[in-house]
């Protein structure tokens, strides 16, 4: 039952990511739900689970884009790993540290994506100003909602 | 904790390596194949999700369309029922209009006024004897008023009024055994007496023994008839009965022009004014100026063909009437008599 629920949530998160990007994206700004949830998983379950889940979600995100196949998988896995490491230094179960982590990691994601583009495509992949500025806030909101939902599910 | 950290290091190393391999590979055929495989795995989610989303997004509009269609369906249903009723009403009015139009074209005998009535009752035990009609004293009917009916374009004799009630009357049909009417054959203008048999057919007696009767000859009411106007079709000769050596006349079987079983409406030529003229206007006078009605009433039903022989009349078979029909050997009508009025029998006119 737990596995079934986990699988359903796993697929639901992928669907939510696609649906939001497709229908609720304004000026290119949309929350990176899978990326944020990878961090939430790392905060609750540790880095290994977060990296595995994030890697698959990353491949899914890569399949939806035309360039840099593997970049999202790498960045999601690294985000899970880094969040797992941060988890050892601070309590990411609390909302404040989680929001701060997500906020910073979101900014880092955009920058690392550009760097990967510079390395492998010879051009900096810029997500856009508005998405770059808006995504951290949107991701923070998703993180709060995800954490609350996780807590409700556990209780 | 150390173990988990170690595993995490291994995992991140492996995944990073894999990712870098994927990133370092140009988007050549292997990468595209892998991406295609990934798309095959993940795209159904997006595809089905899009379909589901579209369905959800269209649900309000579809519900609205469904409600609109339901409302439209109800409205059209009511419209259809109304039109169906209207159609039947128009058909009924059309039939009535045709009947009244033909009725307006009739010329009635002096002092007679046509009254249309519906057959409302039959006696199953006396199917060929009589019918009840929905006109009575209130519409000016009186005893022995002639009763006609339309058969196609022709007016045919049906019977006469034998009982008058306030709002209905009883019509004794020609097929009643007690009924009789003076008639003549169109081929030779031979006079005779048509009598009912309580059967679908009639019998015409008192035809001259020397006469040559043509089969399918038309039979008309005679001017000698005291009840019917002259030259109204009764029927056709169906067959000639074998001659009886003990009788001084011939007899033929007459097939009525209108089967009494098919009788639905009748035209009664009333002689007096109805007790409630306004409530039941006659067909000829409906919606017309009184002067026009009076003028038409003054016009003859048919031109006078010949002088009516004295003492020629119908009688009941019961012998209640004092006068008898034209006996055998009665003077034949004029051979050069004018044709009957076209309003009655345009195609049945005697030669």
GROMACS .gro file of C-alpha atoms in nm, chain B residues 133-255:
model
  123
  288UNK     CA    1  -7.747   1.174  -3.752
  289UNK     CA    2  -7.657   1.472  -3.537
  290UNK     CA    3  -7.914   1.710  -3.675
  291UNK     CA    4  -8.270   1.733  -3.561
  292UNK     CA    5  -8.545   1.975  -3.493
  293UNK     CA    6  -8.294   2.237  -3.388
  294UNK     CA    7  -8.170   2.250  -3.746
  295UNK     CA    8  -8.505   2.248  -3.908
  296UNK     CA    9  -8.537   1.885  -4.008
  297UNK     CA   10  -8.877   1.734  -4.050
  298UNK     CA   11  -9.020   1.400  -4.146
  299UNK     CA   12  -8.956   1.271  -4.498
  300UNK     CA   13  -8.679   1.519  -4.568
  301UNK     CA   14  -8.460   1.361  -4.839
  302UNK     CA   15  -8.116   1.254  -4.730
  303UNK     CA   16  -7.831   1.263  -4.980
  304UNK     CA   17  -7.459   1.204  -4.960
  305UNK     CA   18  -7.146   1.271  -5.160
  306UNK     CA   19  -6.987   0.982  -5.345
  307UNK     CA   20  -6.681   1.123  -5.511
  308UNK     CA   21  -6.805   1.420  -5.708
  309UNK     CA   22  -7.161   1.291  -5.728
  310UNK     CA   23  -7.451   1.343  -5.497
  311UNK     CA   24  -7.635   1.021  -5.437
  312UNK     CA   25  -7.962   0.938  -5.267
  313UNK     CA   26  -7.929   0.775  -4.927
  314UNK     CA   27  -8.267   0.774  -4.760
  315UNK     CA   28  -8.511   0.997  -4.580
  316UNK     CA   29  -8.579   1.125  -4.234
  317UNK     CA   30  -8.825   0.909  -4.046
  318UNK     CA   31  -8.780   1.035  -3.692
  319UNK     CA   32  -8.688   1.380  -3.570
  320UNK     CA   33  -8.565   1.453  -3.221
  321UNK     CA   34  -8.442   1.777  -3.071
  322UNK     CA   35  -8.080   1.740  -3.176
  323UNK     CA   36  -8.076   1.419  -3.376
  324UNK     CA   37  -8.274   1.232  -3.630
  325UNK     CA   38  -8.315   0.884  -3.767
  326UNK     CA   39  -8.260   0.831  -4.136
  327UNK     CA   40  -8.419   0.532  -4.300
  328UNK     CA   41  -8.177   0.413  -4.566
  329UNK     CA   42  -8.280   0.309  -4.913
  330UNK     CA   43  -8.152  -0.036  -4.830
  331UNK     CA   44  -8.416  -0.071  -4.560
  332UNK     CA   45  -8.677  -0.325  -4.656
  333UNK     CA   46  -8.952  -0.072  -4.589
  334UNK     CA   47  -8.793   0.189  -4.812
  335UNK     CA   48  -8.879   0.263  -5.171
  336UNK     CA   49  -8.811   0.537  -5.420
  337UNK     CA   50  -8.933   0.611  -5.769
  338UNK     CA   51  -8.643   0.584  -6.011
  339UNK     CA   52  -8.556   0.550  -6.373
  340UNK     CA   53  -8.285   0.385  -6.575
  341UNK     CA   54  -8.066   0.625  -6.765
  342UNK     CA   55  -8.033   0.413  -7.079
  343UNK     CA   56  -8.397   0.395  -7.164
  344UNK     CA   57  -8.545   0.632  -6.910
  345UNK     CA   58  -8.750   0.341  -6.785
  346UNK     CA   59  -8.933   0.413  -6.466
  347UNK     CA   60  -8.950   0.174  -6.176
  348UNK     CA   61  -8.947   0.149  -5.803
  349UNK     CA   62  -8.627   0.092  -5.613
  350UNK     CA   63  -8.688  -0.100  -5.293
  351UNK     CA   64  -8.460  -0.198  -5.008
  352UNK     CA   65  -8.381  -0.558  -4.927
  353UNK     CA   66  -8.219  -0.522  -4.586
  354UNK     CA   67  -7.905  -0.610  -4.773
  355UNK     CA   68  -7.627  -0.415  -4.942
  356UNK     CA   69  -7.808  -0.417  -5.276
  357UNK     CA   70  -8.144  -0.280  -5.388
  358UNK     CA   71  -8.418  -0.416  -5.610
  359UNK     CA   72  -8.583  -0.216  -5.882
  360UNK     CA   73  -8.929  -0.344  -5.971
  361UNK     CA   74  -9.199  -0.251  -6.216
  362UNK     CA   75  -8.977  -0.215  -6.519
  363UNK     CA   76  -9.152  -0.258  -6.848
  364UNK     CA   77  -9.136  -0.617  -6.966
  365UNK     CA   78  -9.042  -0.511  -7.317
  366UNK     CA   79  -8.755  -0.298  -7.207
  367UNK     CA   80  -8.399  -0.393  -7.293
  368UNK     CA   81  -8.197  -0.334  -6.986
  369UNK     CA   82  -7.833  -0.245  -7.033
  370UNK     CA   83  -7.596  -0.385  -6.767
  371UNK     CA   84  -7.426  -0.130  -6.548
  372UNK     CA   85  -7.700   0.113  -6.633
  373UNK     CA   86  -7.725   0.408  -6.394
  374UNK     CA   87  -8.034   0.447  -6.179
  375UNK     CA   88  -8.156   0.796  -6.088
  376UNK     CA   89  -8.436   0.928  -5.877
  377UNK     CA   90  -8.738   1.000  -6.081
  378UNK     CA   91  -8.910   1.337  -6.105
  379UNK     CA   92  -9.214   1.151  -5.989
  380UNK     CA   93  -9.053   1.098  -5.653
  381UNK     CA   94  -9.231   1.286  -5.380
  382UNK     CA   95  -8.933   1.268  -5.149
  383UNK     CA   96  -8.616   1.303  -5.354
  384UNK     CA   97  -8.526   1.571  -5.600
  385UNK     CA   98  -8.506   1.432  -5.952
  386UNK     CA   99  -8.196   1.295  -6.123
  387UNK     CA  100  -8.008   1.207  -5.811
  388UNK     CA  101  -7.809   0.893  -5.860
  389UNK     CA  102  -7.910   0.585  -5.666
  390UNK     CA  103  -7.681   0.321  -5.810
  391UNK     CA  104  -7.616   0.096  -6.105
  392UNK     CA  105  -7.778  -0.214  -6.239
  393UNK     CA  106  -7.585  -0.511  -6.107
  394UNK     CA  107  -7.789  -0.784  -6.274
  395UNK     CA  108  -8.130  -0.857  -6.420
  396UNK     CA  109  -8.348  -1.098  -6.230
  397UNK     CA  110  -8.496  -1.388  -6.428
  398UNK     CA  111  -8.836  -1.295  -6.555
  399UNK     CA  112  -9.124  -1.428  -6.350
  400UNK     CA  113  -9.406  -1.542  -6.580
  401UNK     CA  114  -9.658  -1.455  -6.315
  402UNK     CA  115  -9.546  -1.092  -6.294
  403UNK     CA  116  -9.615  -0.825  -6.547
  404UNK     CA  117  -9.284  -0.645  -6.502
  405UNK     CA  118  -8.911  -0.698  -6.489
  406UNK     CA  119  -8.688  -0.651  -6.189
  407UNK     CA  120  -8.318  -0.578  -6.161
  408UNK     CA  121  -8.069  -0.573  -5.880
  409UNK     CA  122  -7.923  -0.233  -5.815
  410UNK     CA  123  -7.587  -0.180  -5.653
   0.00000   0.00000   0.00000
